[in-house]
């Protein structure tokens, strides 16, 4: 017969295993929700719920951020190129009862403009404004790891003006 102490340890261990088994192996960490102003690595077509005191547009609930596409034409790190290239990320931000707002952000040499290390855009969703900043696209391309899954590191902030 199990004692109360042993039973509690067993229950704790089972709870911990259940929590850890919920993580997806192909994604670094479990990202089901994001608190505004946190940095987050997102894979394509894995929606993330935004939480926080100011997360949703007024009277419409929470927000969902989804990376819909990542295209990476940057010069591989183990090759010498004439053109640096760029990485573009298509994002969709939507709230309960509010149609989605889509944006595209770019790192590198984009639209014949100067080199961008980060890119940001402001999205208006039901009267609430959000700044979405693209910080990185990883892994950086090289000729040895062509088929690796790409992740976009983004940050979402509520704009007060």
PDB file of C-alpha atoms in Angstrom:
ATOM      1  CA  UNK A   1       0.000   0.000   0.000  1.00  0.00           C
ATOM      2  CA  UNK A   2       1.257   3.474  -0.861  1.00  0.00           C
ATOM      3  CA  UNK A   3       1.657   6.066   1.870  1.00  0.00           C
ATOM      4  CA  UNK A   4       0.273   9.581   1.506  1.00  0.00           C
ATOM      5  CA  UNK A   5       3.798  10.957   1.024  1.00  0.00           C
ATOM      6  CA  UNK A   6       4.594   8.434  -1.731  1.00  0.00           C
ATOM      7  CA  UNK A   7       1.236   9.084  -3.375  1.00  0.00           C
ATOM      8  CA  UNK A   8       1.914  12.848  -3.432  1.00  0.00           C
ATOM      9  CA  UNK A   9       5.345  12.282  -4.982  1.00  0.00           C
ATOM     10  CA  UNK A  10       3.823  10.014  -7.631  1.00  0.00           C
ATOM     11  CA  UNK A  11       1.093  12.537  -8.414  1.00  0.00           C
ATOM     12  CA  UNK A  12       3.678  15.326  -8.671  1.00  0.00           C
ATOM     13  CA  UNK A  13       5.836  13.245 -11.030  1.00  0.00           C
ATOM     14  CA  UNK A  14       2.870  12.341 -13.250  1.00  0.00           C
ATOM     15  CA  UNK A  15       1.801  15.993 -13.406  1.00  0.00           C
ATOM     16  CA  UNK A  16       5.300  17.057 -14.396  1.00  0.00           C
ATOM     17  CA  UNK A  17       5.471  14.405 -17.116  1.00  0.00           C
ATOM     18  CA  UNK A  18       2.079  15.458 -18.480  1.00  0.00           C
ATOM     19  CA  UNK A  19       3.204  19.082 -18.620  1.00  0.00           C
ATOM     20  CA  UNK A  20       6.478  18.264 -20.370  1.00  0.00           C
ATOM     21  CA  UNK A  21       4.859  15.917 -22.885  1.00  0.00           C
ATOM     22  CA  UNK A  22       2.739  18.822 -24.140  1.00  0.00           C
ATOM     23  CA  UNK A  23       5.818  20.499 -25.684  1.00  0.00           C
ATOM     24  CA  UNK A  24       6.238  20.024 -29.400  1.00  0.00           C
ATOM     25  CA  UNK A  25       9.709  18.669 -30.205  1.00  0.00           C
ATOM     26  CA  UNK A  26      10.018  20.590 -33.472  1.00  0.00           C
ATOM     27  CA  UNK A  27       9.503  23.950 -31.778  1.00  0.00           C
ATOM     28  CA  UNK A  28      11.936  25.414 -29.265  1.00  0.00           C
ATOM     29  CA  UNK A  29       9.717  25.655 -26.187  1.00  0.00           C
ATOM     30  CA  UNK A  30       5.957  25.540 -25.940  1.00  0.00           C
ATOM     31  CA  UNK A  31       4.505  28.788 -27.207  1.00  0.00           C
ATOM     32  CA  UNK A  32       0.745  28.734 -26.930  1.00  0.00           C
ATOM     33  CA  UNK A  33       0.514  32.268 -25.656  1.00  0.00           C
ATOM     34  CA  UNK A  34       2.598  35.399 -25.501  1.00  0.00           C
ATOM     35  CA  UNK A  35       2.456  38.280 -23.074  1.00  0.00           C
ATOM     36  CA  UNK A  36       2.688  41.597 -24.891  1.00  0.00           C
ATOM     37  CA  UNK A  37       6.254  42.914 -25.189  1.00  0.00           C
ATOM     38  CA  UNK A  38       7.866  39.467 -24.889  1.00  0.00           C
ATOM     39  CA  UNK A  39      10.090  38.177 -27.684  1.00  0.00           C
ATOM     40  CA  UNK A  40       8.846  34.966 -29.243  1.00  0.00           C
ATOM     41  CA  UNK A  41      10.078  32.457 -31.832  1.00  0.00           C
ATOM     42  CA  UNK A  42       7.229  31.498 -34.152  1.00  0.00           C
ATOM     43  CA  UNK A  43       7.037  28.770 -36.764  1.00  0.00           C
ATOM     44  CA  UNK A  44       4.766  28.999 -39.808  1.00  0.00           C
ATOM     45  CA  UNK A  45       1.074  28.243 -39.189  1.00  0.00           C
ATOM     46  CA  UNK A  46       1.347  27.934 -35.396  1.00  0.00           C
ATOM     47  CA  UNK A  47      -1.000  30.583 -34.003  1.00  0.00           C
ATOM     48  CA  UNK A  48      -0.077  32.195 -30.707  1.00  0.00           C
ATOM     49  CA  UNK A  49      -2.552  33.791 -28.315  1.00  0.00           C
ATOM     50  CA  UNK A  50      -1.519  37.238 -27.043  1.00  0.00           C
ATOM     51  CA  UNK A  51      -2.308  37.873 -23.400  1.00  0.00           C
ATOM     52  CA  UNK A  52      -1.802  40.700 -20.946  1.00  0.00           C
ATOM     53  CA  UNK A  53      -3.862  43.501 -19.496  1.00  0.00           C
ATOM     54  CA  UNK A  54      -4.020  45.303 -22.862  1.00  0.00           C
ATOM     55  CA  UNK A  55      -3.972  42.272 -25.148  1.00  0.00           C
ATOM     56  CA  UNK A  56      -7.253  42.556 -27.023  1.00  0.00           C
ATOM     57  CA  UNK A  57      -8.919  45.330 -28.965  1.00  0.00           C
ATOM     58  CA  UNK A  58     -11.518  47.152 -26.890  1.00  0.00           C
ATOM     59  CA  UNK A  59     -14.526  44.918 -26.167  1.00  0.00           C
ATOM     60  CA  UNK A  60     -13.415  42.164 -28.515  1.00  0.00           C
ATOM     61  CA  UNK A  61     -11.373  39.697 -26.458  1.00  0.00           C
ATOM     62  CA  UNK A  62      -7.883  38.395 -27.053  1.00  0.00           C
ATOM     63  CA  UNK A  63      -5.558  38.574 -30.040  1.00  0.00           C
ATOM     64  CA  UNK A  64      -3.993  35.819 -32.124  1.00  0.00           C
ATOM     65  CA  UNK A  65      -0.707  36.223 -34.025  1.00  0.00           C
ATOM     66  CA  UNK A  66       0.168  33.793 -36.810  1.00  0.00           C
ATOM     67  CA  UNK A  67       3.197  33.616 -39.095  1.00  0.00           C
ATOM     68  CA  UNK A  68       1.692  32.649 -42.446  1.00  0.00           C
ATOM     69  CA  UNK A  69       4.942  32.428 -44.457  1.00  0.00           C
ATOM     70  CA  UNK A  70       8.704  32.765 -44.122  1.00  0.00           C
ATOM     71  CA  UNK A  71      10.880  33.193 -47.218  1.00  0.00           C
ATOM     72  CA  UNK A  72      14.637  33.342 -46.795  1.00  0.00           C
ATOM     73  CA  UNK A  73      16.878  34.286 -49.720  1.00  0.00           C
ATOM     74  CA  UNK A  74      19.805  35.545 -47.636  1.00  0.00           C
ATOM     75  CA  UNK A  75      23.306  34.614 -48.760  1.00  0.00           C
ATOM     76  CA  UNK A  76      24.391  31.399 -46.982  1.00  0.00           C
ATOM     77  CA  UNK A  77      26.984  32.001 -44.267  1.00  0.00           C
ATOM     78  CA  UNK A  78      29.486  29.613 -45.896  1.00  0.00           C
ATOM     79  CA  UNK A  79      29.312  31.260 -49.352  1.00  0.00           C
ATOM     80  CA  UNK A  80      30.610  34.586 -50.711  1.00  0.00           C
ATOM     81  CA  UNK A  81      27.808  36.477 -52.468  1.00  0.00           C
ATOM     82  CA  UNK A  82      27.531  39.754 -54.363  1.00  0.00           C
ATOM     83  CA  UNK A  83      24.077  40.414 -52.887  1.00  0.00           C
ATOM     84  CA  UNK A  84      23.207  39.896 -49.196  1.00  0.00           C
ATOM     85  CA  UNK A  85      19.594  38.890 -49.882  1.00  0.00           C
ATOM     86  CA  UNK A  86      16.666  39.115 -47.490  1.00  0.00           C
ATOM     87  CA  UNK A  87      14.259  37.214 -45.315  1.00  0.00           C
ATOM     88  CA  UNK A  88      10.565  38.129 -45.417  1.00  0.00           C
ATOM     89  CA  UNK A  89       7.907  37.114 -42.924  1.00  0.00           C
ATOM     90  CA  UNK A  90       4.151  37.368 -43.519  1.00  0.00           C
ATOM     91  CA  UNK A  91       2.126  37.803 -40.313  1.00  0.00           C
ATOM     92  CA  UNK A  92      -1.571  37.855 -39.475  1.00  0.00           C
ATOM     93  CA  UNK A  93      -2.969  39.554 -36.361  1.00  0.00           C
ATOM     94  CA  UNK A  94      -6.623  39.020 -35.485  1.00  0.00           C
ATOM     95  CA  UNK A  95      -8.986  39.499 -32.576  1.00  0.00           C
ATOM     96  CA  UNK A  96     -12.277  37.954 -31.574  1.00  0.00           C
ATOM     97  CA  UNK A  97     -14.947  39.368 -33.853  1.00  0.00           C
ATOM     98  CA  UNK A  98     -12.412  41.446 -35.821  1.00  0.00           C
ATOM     99  CA  UNK A  99     -11.136  40.539 -39.278  1.00  0.00           C
ATOM    100  CA  UNK A 100      -7.437  39.774 -39.637  1.00  0.00           C
ATOM    101  CA  UNK A 101      -4.814  42.404 -40.398  1.00  0.00           C
ATOM    102  CA  UNK A 102      -1.892  41.158 -42.459  1.00  0.00           C
ATOM    103  CA  UNK A 103       1.598  42.576 -42.769  1.00  0.00           C
ATOM    104  CA  UNK A 104       4.913  41.582 -44.327  1.00  0.00           C
ATOM    105  CA  UNK A 105       8.214  42.406 -42.643  1.00  0.00           C
ATOM    106  CA  UNK A 106      11.696  42.084 -44.115  1.00  0.00           C
ATOM    107  CA  UNK A 107      15.294  41.773 -42.896  1.00  0.00           C
ATOM    108  CA  UNK A 108      18.365  42.349 -45.065  1.00  0.00           C
ATOM    109  CA  UNK A 109      18.333  44.152 -48.420  1.00  0.00           C
ATOM    110  CA  UNK A 110      14.647  44.852 -48.952  1.00  0.00           C
ATOM    111  CA  UNK A 111      13.061  46.789 -51.825  1.00  0.00           C
ATOM    112  CA  UNK A 112      16.371  48.367 -52.900  1.00  0.00           C
ATOM    113  CA  UNK A 113      16.559  50.207 -49.584  1.00  0.00           C
ATOM    114  CA  UNK A 114      19.331  50.237 -47.036  1.00  0.00           C
ATOM    115  CA  UNK A 115      20.139  47.102 -45.058  1.00  0.00           C
ATOM    116  CA  UNK A 116      17.624  46.314 -42.276  1.00  0.00           C
ATOM    117  CA  UNK A 117      18.596  44.454 -39.112  1.00  0.00           C
ATOM    118  CA  UNK A 118      15.000  44.690 -37.810  1.00  0.00           C
ATOM    119  CA  UNK A 119      11.693  45.730 -39.337  1.00  0.00           C
ATOM    120  CA  UNK A 120       8.467  46.938 -37.735  1.00  0.00           C
ATOM    121  CA  UNK A 121       4.934  47.908 -38.689  1.00  0.00           C
ATOM    122  CA  UNK A 122       1.936  49.297 -36.828  1.00  0.00           C
ATOM    123  CA  UNK A 123      -1.352  47.430 -37.246  1.00  0.00           C
ATOM    124  CA  UNK A 124      -4.748  48.959 -36.420  1.00  0.00           C
ATOM    125  CA  UNK A 125      -7.187  46.351 -35.172  1.00  0.00           C
ATOM    126  CA  UNK A 126     -10.632  47.617 -34.128  1.00  0.00           C
ATOM    127  CA  UNK A 127      -9.210  50.982 -33.096  1.00  0.00           C
ATOM    128  CA  UNK A 128      -6.329  49.521 -31.075  1.00  0.00           C
ATOM    129  CA  UNK A 129      -2.839  49.923 -32.527  1.00  0.00           C
ATOM    130  CA  UNK A 130      -0.107  47.299 -32.198  1.00  0.00           C
ATOM    131  CA  UNK A 131       3.539  47.540 -33.212  1.00  0.00           C
ATOM    132  CA  UNK A 132       4.922  44.243 -34.510  1.00  0.00           C
ATOM    133  CA  UNK A 133       8.707  44.064 -34.779  1.00  0.00           C
ATOM    134  CA  UNK A 134      10.584  41.348 -36.655  1.00  0.00           C
ATOM    135  CA  UNK A 135      13.879  40.808 -34.829  1.00  0.00           C
ATOM    136  CA  UNK A 136      15.365  37.688 -36.460  1.00  0.00           C
ATOM    137  CA  UNK A 137      14.766  34.816 -38.846  1.00  0.00           C
ATOM    138  CA  UNK A 138      16.614  31.645 -37.856  1.00  0.00           C
ATOM    139  CA  UNK A 139      18.372  29.432 -38.530  1.00  0.00           C
ATOM    140  CA  UNK A 140      20.616  31.565 -40.726  1.00  0.00           C
ATOM    141  CA  UNK A 141      21.039  29.815 -44.092  1.00  0.00           C
ATOM    142  CA  UNK A 142      24.115  27.771 -44.979  1.00  0.00           C
ATOM    143  CA  UNK A 143      24.688  25.124 -47.623  1.00  0.00           C
ATOM    144  CA  UNK A 144      24.747  22.249 -45.108  1.00  0.00           C
ATOM    145  CA  UNK A 145      21.270  22.778 -43.569  1.00  0.00           C
ATOM    146  CA  UNK A 146      18.999  23.684 -46.466  1.00  0.00           C
ATOM    147  CA  UNK A 147      15.793  22.002 -45.234  1.00  0.00           C
ATOM    148  CA  UNK A 148      15.714  23.201 -41.601  1.00  0.00           C
ATOM    149  CA  UNK A 149      12.462  24.688 -40.338  1.00  0.00           C
ATOM    150  CA  UNK A 150      12.564  28.494 -40.103  1.00  0.00           C
ATOM    151  CA  UNK A 151      11.491  30.538 -37.077  1.00  0.00           C
ATOM    152  CA  UNK A 152      10.710  34.245 -36.878  1.00  0.00           C
ATOM    153  CA  UNK A 153      11.493  36.091 -33.644  1.00  0.00           C
ATOM    154  CA  UNK A 154       8.908  38.836 -33.146  1.00  0.00           C
ATOM    155  CA  UNK A 155       7.812  41.291 -30.478  1.00  0.00           C
ATOM    156  CA  UNK A 156       4.311  42.774 -30.186  1.00  0.00           C
ATOM    157  CA  UNK A 157       3.649  46.005 -28.295  1.00  0.00           C
ATOM    158  CA  UNK A 158       0.472  48.009 -27.833  1.00  0.00           C
ATOM    159  CA  UNK A 159       0.892  51.546 -29.172  1.00  0.00           C
ATOM    160  CA  UNK A 160      -0.637  54.235 -27.001  1.00  0.00           C
ATOM    161  CA  UNK A 161      -0.756  57.108 -29.524  1.00  0.00           C
TER     162      UNK A 161
END
